[in-house]
Tab-separated table of C-alpha atoms in Angstrom:
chain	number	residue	atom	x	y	z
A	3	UNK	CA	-13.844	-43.549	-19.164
A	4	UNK	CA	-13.639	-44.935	-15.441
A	5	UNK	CA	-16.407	-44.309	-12.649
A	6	UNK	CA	-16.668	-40.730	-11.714
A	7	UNK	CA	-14.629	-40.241	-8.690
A	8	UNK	CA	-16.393	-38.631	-5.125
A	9	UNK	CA	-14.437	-34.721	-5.048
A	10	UNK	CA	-13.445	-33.067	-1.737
A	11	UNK	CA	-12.027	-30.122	-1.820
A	12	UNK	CA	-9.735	-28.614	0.674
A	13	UNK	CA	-9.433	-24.464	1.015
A	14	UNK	CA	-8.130	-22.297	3.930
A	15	UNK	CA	-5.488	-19.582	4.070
A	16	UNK	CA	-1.353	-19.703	3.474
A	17	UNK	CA	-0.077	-22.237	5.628
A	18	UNK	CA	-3.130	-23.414	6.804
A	19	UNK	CA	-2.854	-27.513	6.909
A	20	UNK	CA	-4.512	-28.067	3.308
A	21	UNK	CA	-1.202	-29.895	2.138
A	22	UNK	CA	-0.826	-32.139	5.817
A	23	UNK	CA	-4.386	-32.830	5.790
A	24	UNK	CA	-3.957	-34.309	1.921
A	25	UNK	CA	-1.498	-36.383	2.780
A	26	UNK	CA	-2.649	-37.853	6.459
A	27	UNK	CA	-6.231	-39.143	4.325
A	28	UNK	CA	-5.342	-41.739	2.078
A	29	UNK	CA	-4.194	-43.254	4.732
A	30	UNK	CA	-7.717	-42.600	6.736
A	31	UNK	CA	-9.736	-44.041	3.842
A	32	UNK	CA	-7.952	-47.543	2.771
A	33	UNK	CA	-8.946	-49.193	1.646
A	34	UNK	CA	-10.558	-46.627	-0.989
A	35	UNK	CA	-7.839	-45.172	-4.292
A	36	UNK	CA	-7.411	-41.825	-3.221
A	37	UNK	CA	-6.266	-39.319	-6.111
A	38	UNK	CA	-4.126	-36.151	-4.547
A	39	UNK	CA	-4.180	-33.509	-6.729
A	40	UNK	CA	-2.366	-29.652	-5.671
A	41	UNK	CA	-3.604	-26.907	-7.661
A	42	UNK	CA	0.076	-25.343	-6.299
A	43	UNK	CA	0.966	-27.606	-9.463
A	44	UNK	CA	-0.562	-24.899	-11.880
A	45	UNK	CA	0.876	-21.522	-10.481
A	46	UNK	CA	2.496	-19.340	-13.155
A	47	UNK	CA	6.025	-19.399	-11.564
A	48	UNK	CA	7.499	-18.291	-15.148
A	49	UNK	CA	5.572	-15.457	-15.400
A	50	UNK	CA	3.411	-14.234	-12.169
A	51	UNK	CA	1.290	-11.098	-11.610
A	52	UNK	CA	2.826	-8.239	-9.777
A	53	UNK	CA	1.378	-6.408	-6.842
A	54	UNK	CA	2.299	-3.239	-5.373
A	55	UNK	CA	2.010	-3.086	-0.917
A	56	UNK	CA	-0.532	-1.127	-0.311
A	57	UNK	CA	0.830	0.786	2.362
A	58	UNK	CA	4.669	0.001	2.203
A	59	UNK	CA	4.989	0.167	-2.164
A	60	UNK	CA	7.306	-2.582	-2.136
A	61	UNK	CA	6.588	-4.666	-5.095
A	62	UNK	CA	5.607	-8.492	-4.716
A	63	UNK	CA	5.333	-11.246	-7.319
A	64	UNK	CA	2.009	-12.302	-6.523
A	65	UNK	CA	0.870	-15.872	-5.699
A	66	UNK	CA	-2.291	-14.930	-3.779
A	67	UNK	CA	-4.547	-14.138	-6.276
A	68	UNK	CA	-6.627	-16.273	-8.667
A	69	UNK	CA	-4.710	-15.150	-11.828
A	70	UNK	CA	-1.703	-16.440	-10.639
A	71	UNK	CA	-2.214	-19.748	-11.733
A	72	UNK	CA	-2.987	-20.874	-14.889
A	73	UNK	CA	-6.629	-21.500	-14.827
A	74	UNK	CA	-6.914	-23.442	-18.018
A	75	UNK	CA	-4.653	-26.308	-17.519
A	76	UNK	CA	-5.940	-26.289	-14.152
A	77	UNK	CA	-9.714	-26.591	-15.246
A	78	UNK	CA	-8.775	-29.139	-17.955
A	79	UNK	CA	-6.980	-31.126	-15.140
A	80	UNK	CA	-9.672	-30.688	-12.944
A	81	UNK	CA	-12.143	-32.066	-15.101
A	82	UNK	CA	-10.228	-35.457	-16.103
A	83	UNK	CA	-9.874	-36.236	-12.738
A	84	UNK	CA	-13.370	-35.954	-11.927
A	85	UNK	CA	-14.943	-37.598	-15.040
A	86	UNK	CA	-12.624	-40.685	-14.648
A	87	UNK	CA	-10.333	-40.517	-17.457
A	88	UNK	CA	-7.292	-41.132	-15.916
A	89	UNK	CA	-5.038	-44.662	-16.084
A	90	UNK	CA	-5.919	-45.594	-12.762
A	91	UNK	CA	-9.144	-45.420	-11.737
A	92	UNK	CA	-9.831	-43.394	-8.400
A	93	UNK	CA	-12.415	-43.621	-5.429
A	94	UNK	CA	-11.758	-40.129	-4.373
A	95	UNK	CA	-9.629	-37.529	-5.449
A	96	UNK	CA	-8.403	-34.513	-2.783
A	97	UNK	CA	-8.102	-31.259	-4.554
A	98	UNK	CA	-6.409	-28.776	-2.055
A	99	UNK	CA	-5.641	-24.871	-2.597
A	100	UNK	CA	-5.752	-21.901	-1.920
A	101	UNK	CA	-8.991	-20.980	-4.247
A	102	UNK	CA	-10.614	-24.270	-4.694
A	103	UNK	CA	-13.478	-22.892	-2.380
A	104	UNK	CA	-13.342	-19.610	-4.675
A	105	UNK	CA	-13.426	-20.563	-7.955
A	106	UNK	CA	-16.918	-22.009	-9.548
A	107	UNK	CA	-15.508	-23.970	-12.277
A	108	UNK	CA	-13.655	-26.112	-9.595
A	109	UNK	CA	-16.640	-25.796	-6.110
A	110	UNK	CA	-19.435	-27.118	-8.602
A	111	UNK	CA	-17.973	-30.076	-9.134
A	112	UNK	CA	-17.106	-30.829	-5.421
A	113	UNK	CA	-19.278	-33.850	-3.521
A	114	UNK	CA	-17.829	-32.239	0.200
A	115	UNK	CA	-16.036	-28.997	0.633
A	116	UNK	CA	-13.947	-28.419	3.640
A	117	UNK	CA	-12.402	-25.174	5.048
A	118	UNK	CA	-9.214	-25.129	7.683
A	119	UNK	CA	-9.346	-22.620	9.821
A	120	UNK	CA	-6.284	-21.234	11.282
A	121	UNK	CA	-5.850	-18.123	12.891
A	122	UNK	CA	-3.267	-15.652	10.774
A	123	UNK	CA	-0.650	-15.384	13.854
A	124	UNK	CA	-0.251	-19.369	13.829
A	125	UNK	CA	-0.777	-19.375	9.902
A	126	UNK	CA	2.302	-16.848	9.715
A	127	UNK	CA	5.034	-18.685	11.924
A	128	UNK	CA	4.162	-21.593	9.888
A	129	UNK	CA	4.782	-19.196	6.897
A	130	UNK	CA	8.409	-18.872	8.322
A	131	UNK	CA	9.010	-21.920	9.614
A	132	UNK	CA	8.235	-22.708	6.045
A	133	UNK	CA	10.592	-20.253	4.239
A	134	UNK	CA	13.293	-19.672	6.768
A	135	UNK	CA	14.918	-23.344	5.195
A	136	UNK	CA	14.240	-22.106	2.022
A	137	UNK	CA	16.651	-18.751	2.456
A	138	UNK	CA	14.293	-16.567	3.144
A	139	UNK	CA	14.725	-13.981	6.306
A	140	UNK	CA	12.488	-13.910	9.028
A	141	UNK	CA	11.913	-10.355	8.007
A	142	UNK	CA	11.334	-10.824	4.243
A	143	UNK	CA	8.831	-13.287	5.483
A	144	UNK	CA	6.803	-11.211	7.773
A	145	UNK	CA	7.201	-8.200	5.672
A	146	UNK	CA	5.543	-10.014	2.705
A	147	UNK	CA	2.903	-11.565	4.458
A	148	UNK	CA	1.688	-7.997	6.705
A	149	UNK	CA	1.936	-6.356	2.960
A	150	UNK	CA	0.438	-8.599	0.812
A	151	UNK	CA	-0.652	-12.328	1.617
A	152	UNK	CA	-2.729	-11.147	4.729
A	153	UNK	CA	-4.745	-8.568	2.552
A	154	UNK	CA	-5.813	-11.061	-0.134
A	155	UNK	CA	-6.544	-13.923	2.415
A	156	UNK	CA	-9.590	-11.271	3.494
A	157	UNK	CA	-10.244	-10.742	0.082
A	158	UNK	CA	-10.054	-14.150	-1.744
A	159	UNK	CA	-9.803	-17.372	0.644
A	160	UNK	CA	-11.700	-16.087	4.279
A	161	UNK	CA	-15.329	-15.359	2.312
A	162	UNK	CA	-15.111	-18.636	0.749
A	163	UNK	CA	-15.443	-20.660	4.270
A	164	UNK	CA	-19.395	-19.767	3.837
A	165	UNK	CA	-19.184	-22.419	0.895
A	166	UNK	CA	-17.777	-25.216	3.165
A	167	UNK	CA	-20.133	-28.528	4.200
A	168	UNK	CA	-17.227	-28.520	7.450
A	169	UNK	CA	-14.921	-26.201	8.923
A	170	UNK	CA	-12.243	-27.659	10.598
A	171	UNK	CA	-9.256	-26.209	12.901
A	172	UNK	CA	-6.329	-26.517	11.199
A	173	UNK	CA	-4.340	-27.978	14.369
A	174	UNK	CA	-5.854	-31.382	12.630
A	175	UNK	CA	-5.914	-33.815	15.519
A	176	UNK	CA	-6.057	-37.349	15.462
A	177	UNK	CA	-10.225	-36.723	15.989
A	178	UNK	CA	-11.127	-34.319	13.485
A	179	UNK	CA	-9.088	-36.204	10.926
A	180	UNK	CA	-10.954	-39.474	11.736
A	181	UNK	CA	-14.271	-37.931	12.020
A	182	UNK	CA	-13.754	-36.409	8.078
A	183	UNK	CA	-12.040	-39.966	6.744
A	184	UNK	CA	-15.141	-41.691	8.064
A	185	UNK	CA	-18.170	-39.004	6.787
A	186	UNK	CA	-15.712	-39.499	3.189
A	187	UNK	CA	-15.682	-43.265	3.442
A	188	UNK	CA	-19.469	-43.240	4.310
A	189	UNK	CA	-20.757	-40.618	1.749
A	190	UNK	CA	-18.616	-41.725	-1.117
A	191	UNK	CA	-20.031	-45.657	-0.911
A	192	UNK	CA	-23.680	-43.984	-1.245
């Protein structure tokens, strides 16, 4: 088993800038071995929960909610990563997702926790920008995000900024990137 690795994990809401701000970093933080790991990677895509709108009744495979992904691979992942037993050996690893703020078995084992904020009108023309490429209508889009996604944001992902060490706006400029690479390269070597 390797050196343990210093954790940052990266929440905020659907379309936020976890995924851009993962991979702009490792480039930040050479010459440190950054580790990039998705929790996207562990959502139940065979099998998903269901939700029903609550004011429309449309039906919704649902992707926003902790259950969604499977949460013991994801743990057991999780936990390699951070003790060091993987073939490389890694400075820091970047866990980014939806719920890494919200679950405990993931936040307690994070050295700085970061939150993008994003407000939901910008979040959701990413959303379709997004999906639109994929086949997706602009109204399927918008119809499943004023539904569903918006409604478990509040619930799940917005009360879980209180955890973060840094808030950041998810428009990620040049700055705010450079200002987080350099508290990471700083902290980390401590």
């Amino acid at each position: 088993m390797g050196k343990k690795p210093y954790v940052v994990g990266i929440a905020g809401g659907t379309a936020s800038g976890k995924t851009t701000m993962v991979e702009r970093l490792p480039a930040l933080l050479e010459p440190l071995r950054v580790y990039r790991f998705n929790t996207d990677m562990f959502y139940r895509f065979d099998n998903p929960p269901k939700t029903i709108a609550p004011f429309t009744g449309i039906e919704y495979r649902e992707m926003n909610i902790p259950e969604a992904l499977k949460l013991e691979e994801l743990f057991a992942a999780f936990e390699k990563v951070c003790e060091g037993d993987t073939e490389e050996e890694y400075d820091v690893v970047l866990i980014e997702g939806l719920f890494v703020l919200y679950l405990p078995e993931i936040r307690n084992r994070l050295n700085l926790k970061v939150f993008i904020d994003l407000l939901s009108d910008e979040r959701l023309i990413r959303r379709i920008r997004r999906w639109m490429p994929k086949g997706q209508t602009m109204d399927e889009i918008a119809d499943r995000y004023l539904d569903s996604v918006r409604y478990r944001h509040d619930e799940y992902v917005e009360p879980t900024r209180w955890y973060a060490d840094v808030v950041i706006n998810g428009v990620l400029t040049d700055k705010s990137m450079d200002v987080l690479a350099t508290y990471i390269k700083a902290d980390s070597a401590r």
